[in-house]
PDB file of C-alpha atoms in Angstrom:
ATOM      1  CA  GLU A 436     -11.575 -13.481  -0.637  1.00  0.00           C
ATOM      2  CA  ASP A 437      -9.573 -11.357   1.796  1.00  0.00           C
ATOM      3  CA  LYS A 438     -11.227  -8.101   2.777  1.00  0.00           C
ATOM      4  CA  VAL A 439     -10.288  -5.033   4.794  1.00  0.00           C
ATOM      5  CA  VAL A 440     -12.886  -2.350   5.598  1.00  0.00           C
ATOM      6  CA  GLN A 441     -12.081   1.016   7.116  1.00  0.00           C
ATOM      7  CA  SER A 442     -14.342   3.479   8.753  1.00  0.00           C
ATOM      8  CA  PRO A 443     -15.222   6.267   8.529  1.00  0.00           C
ATOM      9  CA  LEU A 444     -14.406   6.973   4.936  1.00  0.00           C
ATOM     10  CA  SER A 445     -13.655  10.543   5.788  1.00  0.00           C
ATOM     11  CA  LEU A 446     -13.447  12.628   8.942  1.00  0.00           C
ATOM     12  CA  VAL A 447     -13.094  16.398   9.536  1.00  0.00           C
ATOM     13  CA  VAL A 448     -12.174  17.593  13.009  1.00  0.00           C
ATOM     14  CA  HIS A 449     -10.636  20.674  14.625  1.00  0.00           C
ATOM     15  CA  GLU A 450      -7.011  20.922  15.572  1.00  0.00           C
ATOM     16  CA  GLY A 451      -6.462  19.564  19.051  1.00  0.00           C
ATOM     17  CA  ASP A 452      -9.254  16.938  18.823  1.00  0.00           C
ATOM     18  CA  THR A 453      -8.646  13.267  19.293  1.00  0.00           C
ATOM     19  CA  VAL A 454      -9.661  10.890  16.520  1.00  0.00           C
ATOM     20  CA  THR A 455     -10.065   7.115  16.250  1.00  0.00           C
ATOM     21  CA  LEU A 456      -9.884   5.366  12.928  1.00  0.00           C
ATOM     22  CA  ASN A 457     -11.205   1.885  12.547  1.00  0.00           C
ATOM     23  CA  CYS A 458     -10.139  -1.094  10.454  1.00  0.00           C
ATOM     24  CA  SER A 459     -11.816  -4.521  10.346  1.00  0.00           C
ATOM     25  CA  TYR A 460     -10.483  -7.419   8.411  1.00  0.00           C
ATOM     26  CA  GLU A 461     -11.355 -10.855   7.104  1.00  0.00           C
ATOM     27  CA  VAL A 462      -8.089 -12.480   6.030  1.00  0.00           C
ATOM     28  CA  THR A 463      -7.450 -16.186   5.648  1.00  0.00           C
ATOM     29  CA  ASN A 464      -4.581 -17.241   8.018  1.00  0.00           C
ATOM     30  CA  PHE A 465      -4.066 -13.665   9.316  1.00  0.00           C
ATOM     31  CA  ARG A 466      -0.517 -12.632  10.128  1.00  0.00           C
ATOM     32  CA  SER A 467      -0.175  -8.941  10.704  1.00  0.00           C
ATOM     33  CA  LEU A 468      -1.916  -5.671  10.211  1.00  0.00           C
ATOM     34  CA  LEU A 469      -0.193  -2.523   9.024  1.00  0.00           C
ATOM     35  CA  TRP A 470      -1.111   1.179   9.134  1.00  0.00           C
ATOM     36  CA  TYR A 471       0.102   3.664   6.624  1.00  0.00           C
ATOM     37  CA  LYS A 472      -0.195   7.406   6.236  1.00  0.00           C
ATOM     38  CA  GLN A 473      -0.540   8.789   2.776  1.00  0.00           C
ATOM     39  CA  GLU A 474      -0.236  12.487   2.052  1.00  0.00           C
ATOM     40  CA  LYS A 475       0.221  13.710  -1.520  1.00  0.00           C
ATOM     41  CA  LYS A 476       2.644  10.956  -2.398  1.00  0.00           C
ATOM     42  CA  ALA A 477       3.428   7.361  -1.562  1.00  0.00           C
ATOM     43  CA  PRO A 478       2.208   5.710   1.639  1.00  0.00           C
ATOM     44  CA  THR A 479       4.575   5.895   4.593  1.00  0.00           C
ATOM     45  CA  PHE A 480       4.717   3.144   7.226  1.00  0.00           C
ATOM     46  CA  LEU A 481       3.248   3.826  10.670  1.00  0.00           C
ATOM     47  CA  PHE A 482       2.720   0.588  12.582  1.00  0.00           C
ATOM     48  CA  MET A 483       2.732  -3.164  12.202  1.00  0.00           C
ATOM     49  CA  LEU A 484       0.641  -5.144  14.671  1.00  0.00           C
ATOM     50  CA  THR A 485       0.899  -8.844  15.026  1.00  0.00           C
ATOM     51  CA  SER A 486      -0.144  -9.645  18.643  1.00  0.00           C
ATOM     52  CA  SER A 487      -3.460  -8.854  20.088  1.00  0.00           C
ATOM     53  CA  GLY A 488      -3.836  -6.274  22.890  1.00  0.00           C
ATOM     54  CA  ILE A 489      -0.314  -4.806  22.648  1.00  0.00           C
ATOM     55  CA  GLU A 490      -0.420  -1.045  21.954  1.00  0.00           C
ATOM     56  CA  LYS A 491       2.013   0.412  19.588  1.00  0.00           C
ATOM     57  CA  LYS A 492       2.789   4.144  20.186  1.00  0.00           C
ATOM     58  CA  SER A 493       4.651   6.752  18.280  1.00  0.00           C
ATOM     59  CA  GLY A 494       4.246  10.196  19.674  1.00  0.00           C
ATOM     60  CA  ARG A 495       0.684  11.207  19.437  1.00  0.00           C
ATOM     61  CA  LEU A 496      -0.297   8.096  17.386  1.00  0.00           C
ATOM     62  CA  SER A 497      -1.125   4.733  18.838  1.00  0.00           C
ATOM     63  CA  SER A 498      -2.601   1.550  17.538  1.00  0.00           C
ATOM     64  CA  ILE A 499      -3.971  -1.665  18.941  1.00  0.00           C
ATOM     65  CA  LEU A 500      -5.109  -4.962  17.445  1.00  0.00           C
ATOM     66  CA  ASP A 501      -7.955  -7.245  18.468  1.00  0.00           C
ATOM     67  CA  LYS A 502      -7.488 -10.610  16.809  1.00  0.00           C
ATOM     68  CA  LYS A 503     -10.541 -12.070  18.423  1.00  0.00           C
ATOM     69  CA  GLU A 504     -12.920  -9.439  17.008  1.00  0.00           C
ATOM     70  CA  LEU A 505     -10.744  -8.985  13.887  1.00  0.00           C
ATOM     71  CA  PHE A 506     -10.179  -5.233  14.016  1.00  0.00           C
ATOM     72  CA  SER A 507      -7.675  -2.550  14.767  1.00  0.00           C
ATOM     73  CA  ILE A 508      -7.899   1.113  15.716  1.00  0.00           C
ATOM     74  CA  LEU A 509      -5.564   3.951  15.158  1.00  0.00           C
ATOM     75  CA  ASN A 510      -5.726   6.788  17.627  1.00  0.00           C
ATOM     76  CA  ILE A 511      -4.364  10.300  17.133  1.00  0.00           C
ATOM     77  CA  THR A 512      -4.480  12.655  20.050  1.00  0.00           C
ATOM     78  CA  ALA A 513      -4.044  16.460  20.023  1.00  0.00           C
ATOM     79  CA  THR A 514      -4.370  16.494  16.223  1.00  0.00           C
ATOM     80  CA  GLN A 515      -2.434  18.972  14.163  1.00  0.00           C
ATOM     81  CA  THR A 516      -2.947  20.172  10.600  1.00  0.00           C
ATOM     82  CA  GLY A 517       0.022  18.037   9.560  1.00  0.00           C
ATOM     83  CA  ASP A 518      -1.972  14.898  10.456  1.00  0.00           C
ATOM     84  CA  SER A 519      -4.303  15.570   7.581  1.00  0.00           C
ATOM     85  CA  ALA A 520      -3.834  12.638   5.174  1.00  0.00           C
ATOM     86  CA  ILE A 521      -5.350   9.378   4.158  1.00  0.00           C
ATOM     87  CA  TYR A 522      -4.788   6.616   6.573  1.00  0.00           C
ATOM     88  CA  LEU A 523      -4.550   3.177   5.055  1.00  0.00           C
ATOM     89  CA  CYS A 524      -4.923  -0.089   6.838  1.00  0.00           C
ATOM     90  CA  ALA A 525      -3.632  -3.305   5.295  1.00  0.00           C
ATOM     91  CA  ALA A 526      -3.695  -6.927   6.348  1.00  0.00           C
ATOM     92  CA  ILE A 527      -1.325  -9.651   5.461  1.00  0.00           C
ATOM     93  CA  SER A 528      -1.840 -13.399   5.515  1.00  0.00           C
ATOM     94  CA  ASN A 529       0.496 -16.088   6.641  1.00  0.00           C
ATOM     95  CA  PHE A 530       0.588 -18.164   3.503  1.00  0.00           C
ATOM     96  CA  GLY A 531       4.355 -17.602   3.059  1.00  0.00           C
ATOM     97  CA  ASN A 532       3.850 -14.617   0.873  1.00  0.00           C
ATOM     98  CA  GLU A 533       3.629 -10.897   1.600  1.00  0.00           C
ATOM     99  CA  LYS A 534       0.606  -9.751  -0.320  1.00  0.00           C
ATOM    100  CA  LEU A 535      -1.125  -6.936   1.408  1.00  0.00           C
ATOM    101  CA  THR A 536      -4.893  -6.401   1.210  1.00  0.00           C
ATOM    102  CA  PHE A 537      -5.592  -2.683   1.679  1.00  0.00           C
ATOM    103  CA  GLY A 538      -8.710  -0.959   2.872  1.00  0.00           C
ATOM    104  CA  THR A 539      -9.961   2.027   0.934  1.00  0.00           C
ATOM    105  CA  GLY A 540      -8.561   4.342   3.523  1.00  0.00           C
ATOM    106  CA  THR A 541      -9.924   7.125   5.836  1.00  0.00           C
ATOM    107  CA  ARG A 542      -9.429  10.662   4.674  1.00  0.00           C
ATOM    108  CA  LEU A 543      -8.687  12.754   7.735  1.00  0.00           C
ATOM    109  CA  THR A 544      -8.860  16.527   7.585  1.00  0.00           C
ATOM    110  CA  ILE A 545      -7.748  18.668  10.448  1.00  0.00           C
ATOM    111  CA  ILE A 546      -9.156  22.251  10.497  1.00  0.00           C
ATOM    112  CA  PRO A 547      -6.944  24.873  12.203  1.00  0.00           C
TER     113      PRO A 547
ATOM    114  CA  ASP B 238      20.995   5.782   0.781  1.00  0.00           C
ATOM    115  CA  ALA B 239      18.973   2.866  -0.356  1.00  0.00           C
ATOM    116  CA  GLU B 240      15.734   3.825  -2.070  1.00  0.00           C
ATOM    117  CA  ILE B 241      12.944   2.827  -4.515  1.00  0.00           C
ATOM    118  CA  THR B 242      12.347   4.944  -7.529  1.00  0.00           C
ATOM    119  CA  GLN B 243       9.761   5.010 -10.232  1.00  0.00           C
ATOM    120  CA  SER B 244       9.803   6.480 -13.718  1.00  0.00           C
ATOM    121  CA  PRO B 245       8.247   8.296 -15.402  1.00  0.00           C
ATOM    122  CA  ARG B 246       6.468  10.216 -12.589  1.00  0.00           C
ATOM    123  CA  HIS B 247       3.781  11.305 -15.009  1.00  0.00           C
ATOM    124  CA  LYS B 248       2.797   9.806 -18.356  1.00  0.00           C
ATOM    125  CA  ILE B 249       0.067  10.570 -20.848  1.00  0.00           C
ATOM    126  CA  THR B 250      -0.605   8.045 -23.543  1.00  0.00           C
ATOM    127  CA  GLU B 251      -3.220   6.987 -26.066  1.00  0.00           C
ATOM    128  CA  THR B 252      -5.523   4.025 -26.061  1.00  0.00           C
ATOM    129  CA  GLY B 253      -3.954   1.011 -27.620  1.00  0.00           C
ATOM    130  CA  ARG B 254      -0.282   2.023 -27.072  1.00  0.00           C
ATOM    131  CA  GLN B 255       2.110  -0.090 -25.145  1.00  0.00           C
ATOM    132  CA  VAL B 256       3.459   1.544 -21.947  1.00  0.00           C
ATOM    133  CA  THR B 257       6.166   0.494 -19.626  1.00  0.00           C
ATOM    134  CA  LEU B 258       6.543   1.845 -16.073  1.00  0.00           C
ATOM    135  CA  ALA B 259       9.934   1.403 -14.441  1.00  0.00           C
ATOM    136  CA  CYS B 260      10.598   0.477 -10.807  1.00  0.00           C
ATOM    137  CA  HIS B 261      14.063   0.266  -9.316  1.00  0.00           C
ATOM    138  CA  GLN B 262      15.127  -0.457  -5.787  1.00  0.00           C
ATOM    139  CA  THR B 263      18.576  -0.430  -4.237  1.00  0.00           C
ATOM    140  CA  TRP B 264      17.714  -2.252  -0.998  1.00  0.00           C
ATOM    141  CA  ASN B 265      18.472  -5.680  -2.530  1.00  0.00           C
ATOM    142  CA  HIS B 266      14.949  -6.797  -1.487  1.00  0.00           C
ATOM    143  CA  ASN B 267      13.776 -10.067  -2.880  1.00  0.00           C
ATOM    144  CA  ASN B 268      10.088  -9.047  -3.035  1.00  0.00           C
ATOM    145  CA  MET B 269       8.642  -6.446  -5.278  1.00  0.00           C
ATOM    146  CA  PHE B 270       5.006  -5.386  -5.945  1.00  0.00           C
ATOM    147  CA  TRP B 271       2.988  -3.217  -8.227  1.00  0.00           C
ATOM    148  CA  TYR B 272      -0.256  -1.612  -7.059  1.00  0.00           C
ATOM    149  CA  ARG B 273      -2.715   0.780  -8.642  1.00  0.00           C
ATOM    150  CA  GLN B 274      -4.632   3.296  -6.595  1.00  0.00           C
ATOM    151  CA  ASP B 275      -8.022   4.594  -7.591  1.00  0.00           C
ATOM    152  CA  LEU B 276     -10.646   6.583  -5.778  1.00  0.00           C
ATOM    153  CA  GLY B 277     -12.989   4.288  -3.919  1.00  0.00           C
ATOM    154  CA  HIS B 278     -10.813   1.211  -4.395  1.00  0.00           C
ATOM    155  CA  GLY B 279      -7.722   1.905  -2.266  1.00  0.00           C
ATOM    156  CA  LEU B 280      -4.553   0.123  -3.305  1.00  0.00           C
ATOM    157  CA  ARG B 281      -5.026  -2.981  -5.412  1.00  0.00           C
ATOM    158  CA  LEU B 282      -2.303  -5.408  -6.221  1.00  0.00           C
ATOM    159  CA  ILE B 283      -1.448  -5.947  -9.900  1.00  0.00           C
ATOM    160  CA  HIS B 284       1.596  -8.241  -9.954  1.00  0.00           C
ATOM    161  CA  TYR B 285       4.298  -9.293  -7.555  1.00  0.00           C
ATOM    162  CA  SER B 286       7.587 -11.114  -7.528  1.00  0.00           C
ATOM    163  CA  TYR B 287       9.519 -12.950  -4.869  1.00  0.00           C
ATOM    164  CA  GLY B 288      12.821 -12.993  -6.749  1.00  0.00           C
ATOM    165  CA  VAL B 289      14.519 -13.140 -10.065  1.00  0.00           C
ATOM    166  CA  GLN B 290      12.506 -14.926 -12.785  1.00  0.00           C
ATOM    167  CA  ASP B 291       9.556 -15.213 -10.388  1.00  0.00           C
ATOM    168  CA  THR B 292       6.266 -13.321 -11.167  1.00  0.00           C
ATOM    169  CA  ASN B 293       2.763 -13.815  -9.963  1.00  0.00           C
ATOM    170  CA  LYS B 294      -0.640 -12.318 -10.735  1.00  0.00           C
ATOM    171  CA  GLY B 295      -2.495 -10.078  -8.270  1.00  0.00           C
ATOM    172  CA  GLU B 296      -6.112  -9.265  -8.002  1.00  0.00           C
ATOM    173  CA  VAL B 297      -6.177  -6.880 -11.002  1.00  0.00           C
ATOM    174  CA  SER B 298      -3.610  -8.323 -13.397  1.00  0.00           C
ATOM    175  CA  ASP B 299      -5.566  -8.345 -16.663  1.00  0.00           C
ATOM    176  CA  GLY B 300      -3.969  -6.076 -19.268  1.00  0.00           C
ATOM    177  CA  TYR B 301      -0.602  -5.887 -17.351  1.00  0.00           C
ATOM    178  CA  SER B 302       2.587  -7.918 -17.402  1.00  0.00           C
ATOM    179  CA  VAL B 303       5.848  -7.844 -15.516  1.00  0.00           C
ATOM    180  CA  SER B 304       9.256  -9.382 -15.779  1.00  0.00           C
ATOM    181  CA  ARG B 305      12.084  -9.830 -13.223  1.00  0.00           C
ATOM    182  CA  SER B 306      15.402 -10.281 -14.827  1.00  0.00           C
ATOM    183  CA  ASN B 307      17.466  -8.884 -11.886  1.00  0.00           C
ATOM    184  CA  THR B 308      16.929  -8.123  -8.212  1.00  0.00           C
ATOM    185  CA  GLU B 309      16.716  -4.375  -8.571  1.00  0.00           C
ATOM    186  CA  ASP B 310      14.020  -3.915 -11.275  1.00  0.00           C
ATOM    187  CA  LEU B 311      10.399  -4.911 -11.769  1.00  0.00           C
ATOM    188  CA  PRO B 312       9.086  -3.075 -14.903  1.00  0.00           C
ATOM    189  CA  LEU B 313       5.243  -3.039 -15.455  1.00  0.00           C
ATOM    190  CA  THR B 314       4.039  -3.214 -19.006  1.00  0.00           C
ATOM    191  CA  LEU B 315       0.585  -2.238 -20.250  1.00  0.00           C
ATOM    192  CA  GLU B 316       0.312  -4.196 -23.489  1.00  0.00           C
ATOM    193  CA  SER B 317      -2.440  -2.149 -25.011  1.00  0.00           C
ATOM    194  CA  ALA B 318      -3.386   0.803 -22.799  1.00  0.00           C
ATOM    195  CA  ALA B 319      -7.065   1.340 -22.050  1.00  0.00           C
ATOM    196  CA  SER B 320      -8.786   4.334 -20.478  1.00  0.00           C
ATOM    197  CA  SER B 321      -9.683   2.119 -17.522  1.00  0.00           C
ATOM    198  CA  GLN B 322      -6.003   1.948 -16.729  1.00  0.00           C
ATOM    199  CA  THR B 323      -5.740   5.658 -15.966  1.00  0.00           C
ATOM    200  CA  SER B 324      -4.558   5.490 -12.347  1.00  0.00           C
ATOM    201  CA  VAL B 325      -1.692   6.193 -10.006  1.00  0.00           C
ATOM    202  CA  TYR B 326       0.742   3.245  -9.929  1.00  0.00           C
ATOM    203  CA  PHE B 327       2.911   2.463  -6.934  1.00  0.00           C
ATOM    204  CA  CYS B 328       5.781  -0.013  -6.810  1.00  0.00           C
ATOM    205  CA  ALA B 329       6.781  -1.409  -3.429  1.00  0.00           C
ATOM    206  CA  SER B 330       9.472  -3.751  -2.129  1.00  0.00           C
ATOM    207  CA  SER B 331      10.158  -5.705   0.964  1.00  0.00           C
ATOM    208  CA  GLU B 332      12.675  -8.212   2.417  1.00  0.00           C
ATOM    209  CA  SER B 333      12.004 -11.927   2.434  1.00  0.00           C
ATOM    210  CA  ASN B 334       9.177 -13.251   4.529  1.00  0.00           C
ATOM    211  CA  ARG B 335      11.476 -14.338   7.279  1.00  0.00           C
ATOM    212  CA  GLY B 336      12.005 -10.771   8.257  1.00  0.00           C
ATOM    213  CA  PRO B 337       9.853  -7.611   8.759  1.00  0.00           C
ATOM    214  CA  VAL B 338       6.905  -7.457   6.398  1.00  0.00           C
ATOM    215  CA  THR B 339       6.864  -3.713   5.967  1.00  0.00           C
ATOM    216  CA  GLN B 340       6.654  -2.791   2.288  1.00  0.00           C
ATOM    217  CA  TYR B 341       8.399   0.400   1.175  1.00  0.00           C
ATOM    218  CA  PHE B 342       6.704   2.366  -1.537  1.00  0.00           C
ATOM    219  CA  GLY B 343       8.028   4.285  -4.472  1.00  0.00           C
ATOM    220  CA  PRO B 344       6.784   7.790  -5.159  1.00  0.00           C
ATOM    221  CA  GLY B 345       4.218   6.701  -7.715  1.00  0.00           C
ATOM    222  CA  THR B 346       3.576   7.216 -11.409  1.00  0.00           C
ATOM    223  CA  ARG B 347       0.433   8.918 -12.595  1.00  0.00           C
ATOM    224  CA  LEU B 348      -0.705   7.474 -15.832  1.00  0.00           C
ATOM    225  CA  THR B 349      -3.416   9.004 -18.019  1.00  0.00           C
ATOM    226  CA  VAL B 350      -4.730   7.086 -20.978  1.00  0.00           C
ATOM    227  CA  LEU B 351      -6.629   9.168 -23.479  1.00  0.00           C
TER     228      LEU B 351
END
C-alpha cells in the first residue's frame, strides 16, 4: 500500500524564521512528488518534483527531492504570517494513472 | 476563465438520505477525482474517472458512487448518508497522463450528516 508521511504534524515559528517541512514516501513505481499549500479552502499547487537533486524555487519557497532516500523537503525562508497554512505532500505512481497519495499535512503557524 | 466548481458549498442532511455533490470543470480535462478530507487523515481518494463512462474506486469508496456521462461533470452520490461521511469533499481534475500531473482542486463542499 502506498504511503506518504509528513513531519512535523504542526510547527509554530516566529515571523522571519526559516522552516523545513519533511515528506517521506513509499510508492510503488514512483513518478513524481507534489507539494500543495492549503489555507481555508482548496489546496493550491506549489511544486512538482520528478528528478532527484534538482531544487525547485519560487520566491521564498524551495523544494528538493531525494529519490534514493525517498523523501522531499520544503523550505520556506524569511517566513511571513501569510505562510500560515497546511502544507500537503502527495506522491504519484507511474502505473499510467494519476492517483495521488497524500500525507496528512504539516500545519504551519507563523507568529508575528 | 476555465475553472472547477462544486455545489453545494455547504450541506446538512440526515442519516439515511441520498445526497449528490456536484463537480463541474471547464478545462476539458479527461481525469476527475473525488477526495474527502478529515482531521488526522489528510486527503483520501474516493472515486476517480479517466474519461466519459469510466469510473474507478479509490481507497474509501464504500457508500459512494460516481457517474461520468460527459467530460465536464463527475457527480458524487452518497446512497444512504451516514454520520461517518461528515467531511469536506474536494473534487479535482487534471489533463491526461501524457502531460503535467498537477491536479486542480475545486473549492470544496462541507457535508454534515446528522
